[in-house]
Tab-separated table of C-alpha atoms in Angstrom:
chain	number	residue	atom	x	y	z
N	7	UNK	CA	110.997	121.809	64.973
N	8	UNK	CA	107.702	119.477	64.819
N	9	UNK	CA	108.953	115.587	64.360
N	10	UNK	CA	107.615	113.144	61.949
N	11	UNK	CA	105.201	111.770	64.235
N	12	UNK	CA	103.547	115.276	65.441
N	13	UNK	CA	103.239	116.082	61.843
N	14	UNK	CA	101.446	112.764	61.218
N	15	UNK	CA	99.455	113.690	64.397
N	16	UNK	CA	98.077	117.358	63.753
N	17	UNK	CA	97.081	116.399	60.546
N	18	UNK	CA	94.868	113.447	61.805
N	19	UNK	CA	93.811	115.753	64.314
N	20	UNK	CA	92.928	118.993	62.233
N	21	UNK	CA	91.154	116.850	59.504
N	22	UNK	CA	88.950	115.732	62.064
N	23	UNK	CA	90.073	112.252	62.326
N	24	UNK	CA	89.863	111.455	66.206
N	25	UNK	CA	89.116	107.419	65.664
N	26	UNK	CA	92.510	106.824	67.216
N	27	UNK	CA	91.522	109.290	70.222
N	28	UNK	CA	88.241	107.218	70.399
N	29	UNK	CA	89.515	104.483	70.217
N	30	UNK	CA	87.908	103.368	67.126
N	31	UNK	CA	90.712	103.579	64.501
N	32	UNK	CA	92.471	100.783	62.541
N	33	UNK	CA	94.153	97.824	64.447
N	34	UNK	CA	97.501	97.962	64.633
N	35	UNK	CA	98.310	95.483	66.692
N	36	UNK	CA	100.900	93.240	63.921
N	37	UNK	CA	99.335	90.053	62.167
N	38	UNK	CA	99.250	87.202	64.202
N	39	UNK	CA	99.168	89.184	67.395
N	40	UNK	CA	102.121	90.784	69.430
N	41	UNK	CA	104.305	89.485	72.278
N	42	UNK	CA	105.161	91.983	74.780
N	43	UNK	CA	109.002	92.324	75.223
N	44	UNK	CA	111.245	94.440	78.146
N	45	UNK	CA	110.825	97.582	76.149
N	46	UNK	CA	107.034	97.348	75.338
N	47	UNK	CA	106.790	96.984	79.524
N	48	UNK	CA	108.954	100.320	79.799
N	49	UNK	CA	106.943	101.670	77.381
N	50	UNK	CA	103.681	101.025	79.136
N	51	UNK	CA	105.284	102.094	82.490
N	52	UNK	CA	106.368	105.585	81.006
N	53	UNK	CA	103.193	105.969	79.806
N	54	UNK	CA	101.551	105.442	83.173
N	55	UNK	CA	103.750	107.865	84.569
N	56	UNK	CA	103.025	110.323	82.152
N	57	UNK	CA	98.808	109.815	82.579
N	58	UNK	CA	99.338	109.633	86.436
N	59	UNK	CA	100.997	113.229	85.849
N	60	UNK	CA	99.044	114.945	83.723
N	61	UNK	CA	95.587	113.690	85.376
N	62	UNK	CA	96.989	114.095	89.082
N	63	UNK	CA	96.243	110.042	89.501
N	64	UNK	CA	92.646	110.711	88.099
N	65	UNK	CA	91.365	107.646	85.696
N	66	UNK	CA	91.254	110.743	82.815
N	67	UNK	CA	93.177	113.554	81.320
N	68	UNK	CA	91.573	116.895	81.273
N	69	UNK	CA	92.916	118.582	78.194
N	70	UNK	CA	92.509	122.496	79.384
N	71	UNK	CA	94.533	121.260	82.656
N	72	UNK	CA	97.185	119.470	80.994
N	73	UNK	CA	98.259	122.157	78.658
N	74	UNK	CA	98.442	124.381	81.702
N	75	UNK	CA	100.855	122.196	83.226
N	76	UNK	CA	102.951	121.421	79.878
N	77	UNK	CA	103.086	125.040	79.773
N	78	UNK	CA	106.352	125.576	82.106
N	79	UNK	CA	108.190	122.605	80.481
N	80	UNK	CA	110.634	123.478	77.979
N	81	UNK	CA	111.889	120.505	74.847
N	82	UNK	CA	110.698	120.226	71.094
N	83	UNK	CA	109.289	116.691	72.171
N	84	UNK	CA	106.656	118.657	74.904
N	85	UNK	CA	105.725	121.591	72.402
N	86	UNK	CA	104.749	119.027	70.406
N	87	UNK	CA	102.831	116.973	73.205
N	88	UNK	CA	101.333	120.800	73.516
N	89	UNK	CA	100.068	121.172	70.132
N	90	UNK	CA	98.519	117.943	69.970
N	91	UNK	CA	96.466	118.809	73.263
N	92	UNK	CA	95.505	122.599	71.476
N	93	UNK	CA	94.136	121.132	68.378
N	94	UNK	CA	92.474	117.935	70.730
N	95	UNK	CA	90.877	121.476	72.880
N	96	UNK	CA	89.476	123.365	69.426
N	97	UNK	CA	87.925	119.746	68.679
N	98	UNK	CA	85.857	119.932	71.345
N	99	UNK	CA	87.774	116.784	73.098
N	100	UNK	CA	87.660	117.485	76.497
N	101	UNK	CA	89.136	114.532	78.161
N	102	UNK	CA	91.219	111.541	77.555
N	103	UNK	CA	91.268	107.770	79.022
N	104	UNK	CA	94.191	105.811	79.682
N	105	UNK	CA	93.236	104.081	76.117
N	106	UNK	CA	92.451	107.194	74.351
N	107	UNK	CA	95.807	108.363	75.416
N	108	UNK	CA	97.795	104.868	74.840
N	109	UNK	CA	96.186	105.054	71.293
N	110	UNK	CA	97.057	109.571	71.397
N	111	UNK	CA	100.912	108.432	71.640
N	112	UNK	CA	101.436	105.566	69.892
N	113	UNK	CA	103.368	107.138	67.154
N	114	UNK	CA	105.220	109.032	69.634
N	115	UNK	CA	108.860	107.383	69.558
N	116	UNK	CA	110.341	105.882	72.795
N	117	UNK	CA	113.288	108.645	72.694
N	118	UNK	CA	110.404	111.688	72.601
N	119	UNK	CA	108.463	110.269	75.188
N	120	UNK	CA	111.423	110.016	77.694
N	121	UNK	CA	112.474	113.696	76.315
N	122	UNK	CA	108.523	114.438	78.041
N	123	UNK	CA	109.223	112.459	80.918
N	124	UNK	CA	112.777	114.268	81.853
N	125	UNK	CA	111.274	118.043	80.723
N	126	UNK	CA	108.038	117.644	82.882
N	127	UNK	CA	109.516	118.316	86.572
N	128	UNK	CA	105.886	118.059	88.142
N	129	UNK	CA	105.713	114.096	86.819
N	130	UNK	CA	107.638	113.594	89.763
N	131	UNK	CA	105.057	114.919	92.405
N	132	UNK	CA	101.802	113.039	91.405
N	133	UNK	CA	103.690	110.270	90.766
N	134	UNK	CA	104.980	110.067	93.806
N	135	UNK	CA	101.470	110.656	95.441
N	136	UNK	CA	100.108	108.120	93.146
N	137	UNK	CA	103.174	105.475	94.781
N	138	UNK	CA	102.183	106.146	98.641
N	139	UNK	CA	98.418	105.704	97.723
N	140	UNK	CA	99.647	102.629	95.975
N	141	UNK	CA	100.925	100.845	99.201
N	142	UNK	CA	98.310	102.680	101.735
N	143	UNK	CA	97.232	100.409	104.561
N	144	UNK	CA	93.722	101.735	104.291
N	145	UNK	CA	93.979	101.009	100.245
N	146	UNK	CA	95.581	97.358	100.555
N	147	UNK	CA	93.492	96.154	103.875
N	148	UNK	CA	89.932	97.624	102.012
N	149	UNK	CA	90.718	96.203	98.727
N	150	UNK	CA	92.046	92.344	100.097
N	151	UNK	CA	88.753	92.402	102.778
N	152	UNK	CA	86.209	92.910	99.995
N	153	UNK	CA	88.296	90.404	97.645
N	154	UNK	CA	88.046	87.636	100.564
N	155	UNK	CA	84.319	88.227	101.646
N	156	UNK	CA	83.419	88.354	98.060
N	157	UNK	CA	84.816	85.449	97.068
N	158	UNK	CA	84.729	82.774	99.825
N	159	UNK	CA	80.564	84.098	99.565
N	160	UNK	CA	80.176	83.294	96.192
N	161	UNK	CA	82.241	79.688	96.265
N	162	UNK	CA	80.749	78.637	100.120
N	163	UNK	CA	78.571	75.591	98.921
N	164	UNK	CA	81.656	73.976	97.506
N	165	UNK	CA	83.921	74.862	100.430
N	166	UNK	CA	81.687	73.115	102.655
N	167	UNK	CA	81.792	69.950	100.291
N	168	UNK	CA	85.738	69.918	100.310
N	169	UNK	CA	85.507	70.211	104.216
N	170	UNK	CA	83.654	66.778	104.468
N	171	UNK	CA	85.508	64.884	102.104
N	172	UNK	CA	88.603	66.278	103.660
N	173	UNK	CA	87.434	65.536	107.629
N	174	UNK	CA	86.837	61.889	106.459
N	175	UNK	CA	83.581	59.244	107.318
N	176	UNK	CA	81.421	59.997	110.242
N	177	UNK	CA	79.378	57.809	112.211
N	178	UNK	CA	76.594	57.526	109.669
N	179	UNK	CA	77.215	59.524	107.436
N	180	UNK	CA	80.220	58.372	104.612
N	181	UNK	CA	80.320	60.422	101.418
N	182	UNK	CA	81.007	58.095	98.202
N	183	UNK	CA	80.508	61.155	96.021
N	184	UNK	CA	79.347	64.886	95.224
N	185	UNK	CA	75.892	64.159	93.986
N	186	UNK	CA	75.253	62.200	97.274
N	187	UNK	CA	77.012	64.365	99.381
N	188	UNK	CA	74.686	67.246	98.473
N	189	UNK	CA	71.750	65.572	98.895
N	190	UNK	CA	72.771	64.950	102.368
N	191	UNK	CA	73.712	68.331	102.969
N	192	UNK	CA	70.016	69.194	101.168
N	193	UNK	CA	67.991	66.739	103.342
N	194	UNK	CA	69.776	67.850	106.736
N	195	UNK	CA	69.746	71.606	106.346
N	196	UNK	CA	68.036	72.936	102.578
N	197	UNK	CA	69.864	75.383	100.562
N	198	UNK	CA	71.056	77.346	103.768
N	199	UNK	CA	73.120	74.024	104.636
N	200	UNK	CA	74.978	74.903	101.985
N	201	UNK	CA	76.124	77.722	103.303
N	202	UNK	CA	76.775	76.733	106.744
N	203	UNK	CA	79.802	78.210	108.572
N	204	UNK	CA	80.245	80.916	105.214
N	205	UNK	CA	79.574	84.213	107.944
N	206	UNK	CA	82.710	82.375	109.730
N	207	UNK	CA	84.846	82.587	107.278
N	208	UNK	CA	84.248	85.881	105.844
N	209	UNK	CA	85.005	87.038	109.535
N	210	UNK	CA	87.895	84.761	108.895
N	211	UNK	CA	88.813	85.402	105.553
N	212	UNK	CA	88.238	89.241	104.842
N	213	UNK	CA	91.004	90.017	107.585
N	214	UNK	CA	93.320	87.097	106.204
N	215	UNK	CA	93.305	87.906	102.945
N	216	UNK	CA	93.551	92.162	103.755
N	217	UNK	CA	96.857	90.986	105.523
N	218	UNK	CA	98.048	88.459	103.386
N	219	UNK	CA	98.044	91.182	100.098
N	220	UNK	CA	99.248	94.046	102.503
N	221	UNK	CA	102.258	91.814	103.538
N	222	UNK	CA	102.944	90.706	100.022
N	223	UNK	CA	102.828	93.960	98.945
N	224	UNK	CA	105.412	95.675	100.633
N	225	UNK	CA	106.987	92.539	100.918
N	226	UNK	CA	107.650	92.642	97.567
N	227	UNK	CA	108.395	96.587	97.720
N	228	UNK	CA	111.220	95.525	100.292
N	229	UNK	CA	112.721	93.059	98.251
N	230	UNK	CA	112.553	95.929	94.871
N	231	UNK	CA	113.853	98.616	97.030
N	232	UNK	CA	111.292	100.568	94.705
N	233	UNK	CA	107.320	100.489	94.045
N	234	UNK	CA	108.363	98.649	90.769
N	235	UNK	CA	108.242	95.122	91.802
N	236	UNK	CA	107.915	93.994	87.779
N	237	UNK	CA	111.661	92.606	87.827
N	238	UNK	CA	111.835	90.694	91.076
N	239	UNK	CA	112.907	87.184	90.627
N	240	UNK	CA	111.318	84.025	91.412
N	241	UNK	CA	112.650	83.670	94.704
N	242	UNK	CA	111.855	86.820	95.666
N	243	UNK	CA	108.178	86.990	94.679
N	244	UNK	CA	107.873	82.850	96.213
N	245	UNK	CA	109.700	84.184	99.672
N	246	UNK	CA	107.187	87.544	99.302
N	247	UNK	CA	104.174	85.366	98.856
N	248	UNK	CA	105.034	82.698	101.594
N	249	UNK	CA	105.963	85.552	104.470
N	250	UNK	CA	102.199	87.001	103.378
N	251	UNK	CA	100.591	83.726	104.040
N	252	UNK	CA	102.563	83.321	107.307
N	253	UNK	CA	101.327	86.330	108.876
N	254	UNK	CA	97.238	85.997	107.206
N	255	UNK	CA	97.202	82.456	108.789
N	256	UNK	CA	98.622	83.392	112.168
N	257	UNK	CA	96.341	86.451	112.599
N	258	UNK	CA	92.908	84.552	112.379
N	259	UNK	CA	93.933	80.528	112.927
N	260	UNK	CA	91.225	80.156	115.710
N	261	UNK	CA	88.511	81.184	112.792
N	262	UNK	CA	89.984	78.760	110.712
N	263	UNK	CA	89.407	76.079	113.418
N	264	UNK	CA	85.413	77.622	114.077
N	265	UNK	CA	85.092	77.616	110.422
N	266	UNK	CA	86.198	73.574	110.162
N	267	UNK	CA	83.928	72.678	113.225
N	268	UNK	CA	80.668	74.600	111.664
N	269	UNK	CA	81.003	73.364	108.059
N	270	UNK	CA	81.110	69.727	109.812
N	271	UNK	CA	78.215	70.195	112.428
N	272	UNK	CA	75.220	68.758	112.475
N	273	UNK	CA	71.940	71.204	112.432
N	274	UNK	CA	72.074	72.826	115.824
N	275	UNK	CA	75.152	71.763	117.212
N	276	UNK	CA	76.308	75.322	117.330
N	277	UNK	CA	74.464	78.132	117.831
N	278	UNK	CA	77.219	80.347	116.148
N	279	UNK	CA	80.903	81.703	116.026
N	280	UNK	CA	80.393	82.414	119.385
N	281	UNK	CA	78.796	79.565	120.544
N	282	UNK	CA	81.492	76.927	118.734
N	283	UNK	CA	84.048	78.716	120.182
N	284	UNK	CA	82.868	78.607	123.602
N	285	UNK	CA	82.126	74.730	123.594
N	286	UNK	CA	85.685	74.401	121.761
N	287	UNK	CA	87.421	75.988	124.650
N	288	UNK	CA	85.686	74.676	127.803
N	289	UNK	CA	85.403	70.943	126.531
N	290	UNK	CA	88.922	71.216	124.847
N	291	UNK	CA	91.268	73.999	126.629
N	292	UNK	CA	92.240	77.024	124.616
N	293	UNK	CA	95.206	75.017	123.003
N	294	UNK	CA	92.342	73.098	120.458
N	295	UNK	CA	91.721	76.358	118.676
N	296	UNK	CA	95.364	76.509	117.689
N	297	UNK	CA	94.760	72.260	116.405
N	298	UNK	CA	96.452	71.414	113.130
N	299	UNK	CA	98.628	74.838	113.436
N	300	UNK	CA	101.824	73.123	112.128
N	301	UNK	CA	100.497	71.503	109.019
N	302	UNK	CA	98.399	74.935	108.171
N	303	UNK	CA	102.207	76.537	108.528
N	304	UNK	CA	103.837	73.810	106.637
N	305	UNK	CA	100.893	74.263	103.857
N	306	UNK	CA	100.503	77.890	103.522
N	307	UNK	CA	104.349	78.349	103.141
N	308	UNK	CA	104.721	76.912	99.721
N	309	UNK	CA	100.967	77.526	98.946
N	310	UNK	CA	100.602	81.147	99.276
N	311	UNK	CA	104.555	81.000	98.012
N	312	UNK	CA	103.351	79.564	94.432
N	313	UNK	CA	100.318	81.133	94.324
N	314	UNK	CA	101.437	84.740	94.968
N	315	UNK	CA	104.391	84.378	93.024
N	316	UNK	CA	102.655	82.922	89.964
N	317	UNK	CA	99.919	84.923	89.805
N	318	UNK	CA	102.221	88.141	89.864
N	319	UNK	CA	104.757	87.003	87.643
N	320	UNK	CA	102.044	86.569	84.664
N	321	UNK	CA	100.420	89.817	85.981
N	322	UNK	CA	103.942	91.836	85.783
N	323	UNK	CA	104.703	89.542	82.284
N	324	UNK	CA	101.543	88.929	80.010
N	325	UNK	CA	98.845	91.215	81.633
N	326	UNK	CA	98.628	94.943	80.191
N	327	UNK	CA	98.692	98.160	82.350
N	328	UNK	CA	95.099	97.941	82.441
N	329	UNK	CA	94.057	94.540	82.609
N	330	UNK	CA	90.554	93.137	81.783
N	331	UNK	CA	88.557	91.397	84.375
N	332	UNK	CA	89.138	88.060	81.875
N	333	UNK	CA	93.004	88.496	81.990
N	334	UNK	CA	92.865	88.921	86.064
N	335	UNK	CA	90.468	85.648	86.130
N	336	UNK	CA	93.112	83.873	84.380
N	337	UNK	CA	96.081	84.300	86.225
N	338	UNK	CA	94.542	83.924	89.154
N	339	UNK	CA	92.673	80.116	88.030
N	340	UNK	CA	96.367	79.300	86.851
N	341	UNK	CA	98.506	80.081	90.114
N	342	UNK	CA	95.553	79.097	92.440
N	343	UNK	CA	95.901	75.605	90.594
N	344	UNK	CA	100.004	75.380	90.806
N	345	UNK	CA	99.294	76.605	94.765
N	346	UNK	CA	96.787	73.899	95.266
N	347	UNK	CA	98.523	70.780	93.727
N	348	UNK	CA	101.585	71.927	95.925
N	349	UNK	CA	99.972	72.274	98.809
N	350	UNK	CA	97.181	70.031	99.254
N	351	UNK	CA	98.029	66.804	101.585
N	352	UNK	CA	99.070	69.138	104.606
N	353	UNK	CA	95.215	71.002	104.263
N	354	UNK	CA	93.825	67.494	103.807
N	355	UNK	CA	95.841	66.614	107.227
N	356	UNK	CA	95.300	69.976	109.351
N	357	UNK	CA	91.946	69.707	108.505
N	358	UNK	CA	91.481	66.092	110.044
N	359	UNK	CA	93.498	67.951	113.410
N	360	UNK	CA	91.133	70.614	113.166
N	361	UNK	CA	87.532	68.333	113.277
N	362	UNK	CA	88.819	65.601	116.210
N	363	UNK	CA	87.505	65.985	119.424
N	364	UNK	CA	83.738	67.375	117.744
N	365	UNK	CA	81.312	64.856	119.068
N	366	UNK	CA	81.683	61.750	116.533
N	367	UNK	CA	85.073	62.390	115.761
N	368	UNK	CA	87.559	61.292	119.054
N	369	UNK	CA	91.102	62.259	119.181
N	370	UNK	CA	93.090	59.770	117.183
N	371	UNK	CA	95.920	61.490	115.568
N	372	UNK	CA	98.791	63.005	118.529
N	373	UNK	CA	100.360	65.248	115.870
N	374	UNK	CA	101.133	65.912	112.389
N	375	UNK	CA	103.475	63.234	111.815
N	376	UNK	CA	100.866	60.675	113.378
N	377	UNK	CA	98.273	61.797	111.369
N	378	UNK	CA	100.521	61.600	107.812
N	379	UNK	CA	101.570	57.797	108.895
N	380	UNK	CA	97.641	56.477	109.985
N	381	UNK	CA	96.241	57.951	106.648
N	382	UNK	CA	99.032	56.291	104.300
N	383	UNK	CA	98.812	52.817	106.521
N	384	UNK	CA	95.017	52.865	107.110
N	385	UNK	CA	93.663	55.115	103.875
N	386	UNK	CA	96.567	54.793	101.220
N	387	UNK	CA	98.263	57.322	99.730
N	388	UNK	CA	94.807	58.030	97.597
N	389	UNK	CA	93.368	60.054	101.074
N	390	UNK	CA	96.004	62.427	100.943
N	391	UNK	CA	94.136	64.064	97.659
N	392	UNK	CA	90.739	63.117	98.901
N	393	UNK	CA	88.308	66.089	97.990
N	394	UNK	CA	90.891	67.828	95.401
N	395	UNK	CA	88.090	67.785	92.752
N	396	UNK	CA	85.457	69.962	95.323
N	397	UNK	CA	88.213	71.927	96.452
N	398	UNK	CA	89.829	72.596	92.159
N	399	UNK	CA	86.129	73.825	91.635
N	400	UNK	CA	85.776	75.681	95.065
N	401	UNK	CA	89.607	77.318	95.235
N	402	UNK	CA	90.195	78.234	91.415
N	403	UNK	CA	87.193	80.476	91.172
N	404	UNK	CA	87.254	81.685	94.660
N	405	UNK	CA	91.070	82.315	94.271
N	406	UNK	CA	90.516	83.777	90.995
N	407	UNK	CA	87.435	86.149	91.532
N	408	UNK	CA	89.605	87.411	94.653
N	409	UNK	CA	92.365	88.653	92.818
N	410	UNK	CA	90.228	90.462	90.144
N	411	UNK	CA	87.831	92.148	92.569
N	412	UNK	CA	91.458	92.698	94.570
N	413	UNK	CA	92.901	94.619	92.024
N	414	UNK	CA	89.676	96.278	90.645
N	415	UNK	CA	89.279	97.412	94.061
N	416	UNK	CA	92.233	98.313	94.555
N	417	UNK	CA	91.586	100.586	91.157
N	418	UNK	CA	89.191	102.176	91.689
N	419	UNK	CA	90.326	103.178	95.816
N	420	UNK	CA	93.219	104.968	94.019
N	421	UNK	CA	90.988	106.897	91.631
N	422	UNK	CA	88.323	107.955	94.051
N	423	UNK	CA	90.098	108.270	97.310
């Protein structure tokens, strides 16, 4: 009745040998490292199902709870599953993390653990629990808010250098480089000059970004007809990404327009977000807070396209169940950098649409088209990339830092909600 593996199992247990349980056991990852393949990601996803039963979506398995509910299910492959839990019990181990339960089944063979799977009928439910909390308004719009605010907070200084360089000379003021730049900003306005228009775009970016990963999300779910979104194609996950960035940049564009006119103000030009968008639409008409809208559009589309898709792709490919905070970083510093590169001339020209009409800075450009022509005549093609180093070491960190407090977020919303 008991398999090779449970035999090698209880006796590890009943000697009291829990290292593997602890997670402090022998390394068996192969020499020279592993590279995950199709059926090590089926793997992994069975054995998320299988936690997400037996600990009703906690972030651990309680060992008196799970024999209770292995107790019903008939199968050699779960009375062995059962005696493994009994002997864990009479150690005195009384719960299990994901990793002390990856590490618990790793001799377990692939066959067995689908035998558990198909015997267990009540997988099903918390699974399924587990899925709707997974694509939960309230989880996906909480999780993307904090990720923007945190982010665009920690990265503001450098946002606000992009912006100049981007926007182009001003009367008396013409920024050669980043060293002189900041000590313009410094001499103007101190350290909080740094940080001018950063409470506009968290307002701005917190709802942006909660949309743009709620879109992509079920998005994505659309496209899978499933929660498992692991084998969508490129296309897929590009068109998913680009609809998400669509609907974020549409729902707060005005903010995007504040945000552009504060980072560029003099000291006490504006009072506030209130007060710049007030002077916007009395000296300007309501139309100048929707300025630049086409190239934002024509940016976002394959920006938010490459990004989302990237970053997801390595995710679903490279990243394990439970990532690290490290891994997360670095797929989000590698698709914000494919986004960027992609993208960048059409920022570069909404944000010269955005900052005309300020005082300074008259109308020159009618349109988008007007604007790409006078900066390749007048500026060379060189002005089209003008600020990209500010912006690699504003938008790769913020980008980055968003997804991993995104998905940690997201986390721990599922655990403890």
């Amino acid at each position: 009745k008991n398999c090779a593996w449970q035999h090698k199992r209880m006796s590890s247990v009943s000697e009291g040998d829990t290292s593997r349980v602890n997670g402090t056991g022998p390394n068996t990852t192969p020499p020279g490292g592993s590279v995950s393949t199709p059926l090590d990601r089926e793997r992994d996803r069975n054995l998320l199902i299988l936690f997400a039963g037996l600990s009703q979506s906690s972030d651990k398995v309680q060992v008196e709870q799970a024999l209770l509910k292995l107790d019903n299910s008939p199968g050699v492959a779960v009375e062995n599953l059962k005696e493994t839990f009994t002997l864990l019990s009479e150690t005195g181990t009384s719960c299990l993390t994901f990793k002390q339960f990856e590490s618990l089944m790793t001799d377990v063979p692939d066959s067995h653990l689908n035998d558990i799977l198909e015997s267990c009928q009540y997988i099903s439910r918390p699974n399924a629990v587990y899925k709707d909390k997974l694509f939960s308004p309230l989880v996906l719009l909480t999780a993307g808010g904090i990720a923007g605010a945190v982010s665009r907070t920690a990265t503001a200084p450098l946002d606000r250098l992009k912006i100049l360089f981007q926007a182009g000379a001003l009367a008396g003021h013409h920024y050669t480089s980043i060293p002189q730049a900041c000590r313009t900003i410094w001499i103007e306005g101190g350290w909080k000059g740094f940080f001018r228009g950063n409470g506009t775009n968290v307002v701005k970016i917190a709802p942006e970004t909660a949309i743009k990963f709620w879109v992509y999300e079920n998005v994505k779910r659309f496209f899978a007809k499933d929660s498992d979104t692991s084998h969508l194609n490129a296309a897929e996950r590009f068109l998913s990404g680009a609809a998400a960035g669509v609907c974020g940049q549409l729902a707060i564009y005005p903010l995007e327009v504040t945000k552009t006119r504060l980072a560029l103000a003099n000291t006490g030009q504006y009072r506030g977000i209130a007060h710049c968008l007030q002077l916007i639409v009395t000296r300007e008409g309501p139309r100048a807070l929707y300025r630049g809208l086409l190239p934002a559009l024509s940016g976002i589309i394959p920006y938010a396209g490459v990004d989302l898709a990237v970053y997801s792709w390595l995710k679903d490919k490279y990243v394990p169940p439970n990532p690290s905070s490290v891994a997360l970083l670095g797929c989000g510093a590698v698709s914000s950098a494919c986004g960027q590169i992609v993208s960048y001339p059409l920022v570069v020209v909404r944000t010269r649409l955005q900052a005309q009409g300020m005082p300074g800075r008259p109308i020159i450009y009618s349109g988008m088209l007007d604007c790409f022509n006078r900066m390749r005549k007048q500026e060379g093609i060189s002005s089209f990339y003008r600020g990209i180093v500010p912006n690699f070491m504003k938008a790769i960190p913020a980008i980055s830092i968003s997804y991993m407090v995104y998905e940690k977020t997201k986390m721990f919303l599922l655990n403890y909600t």
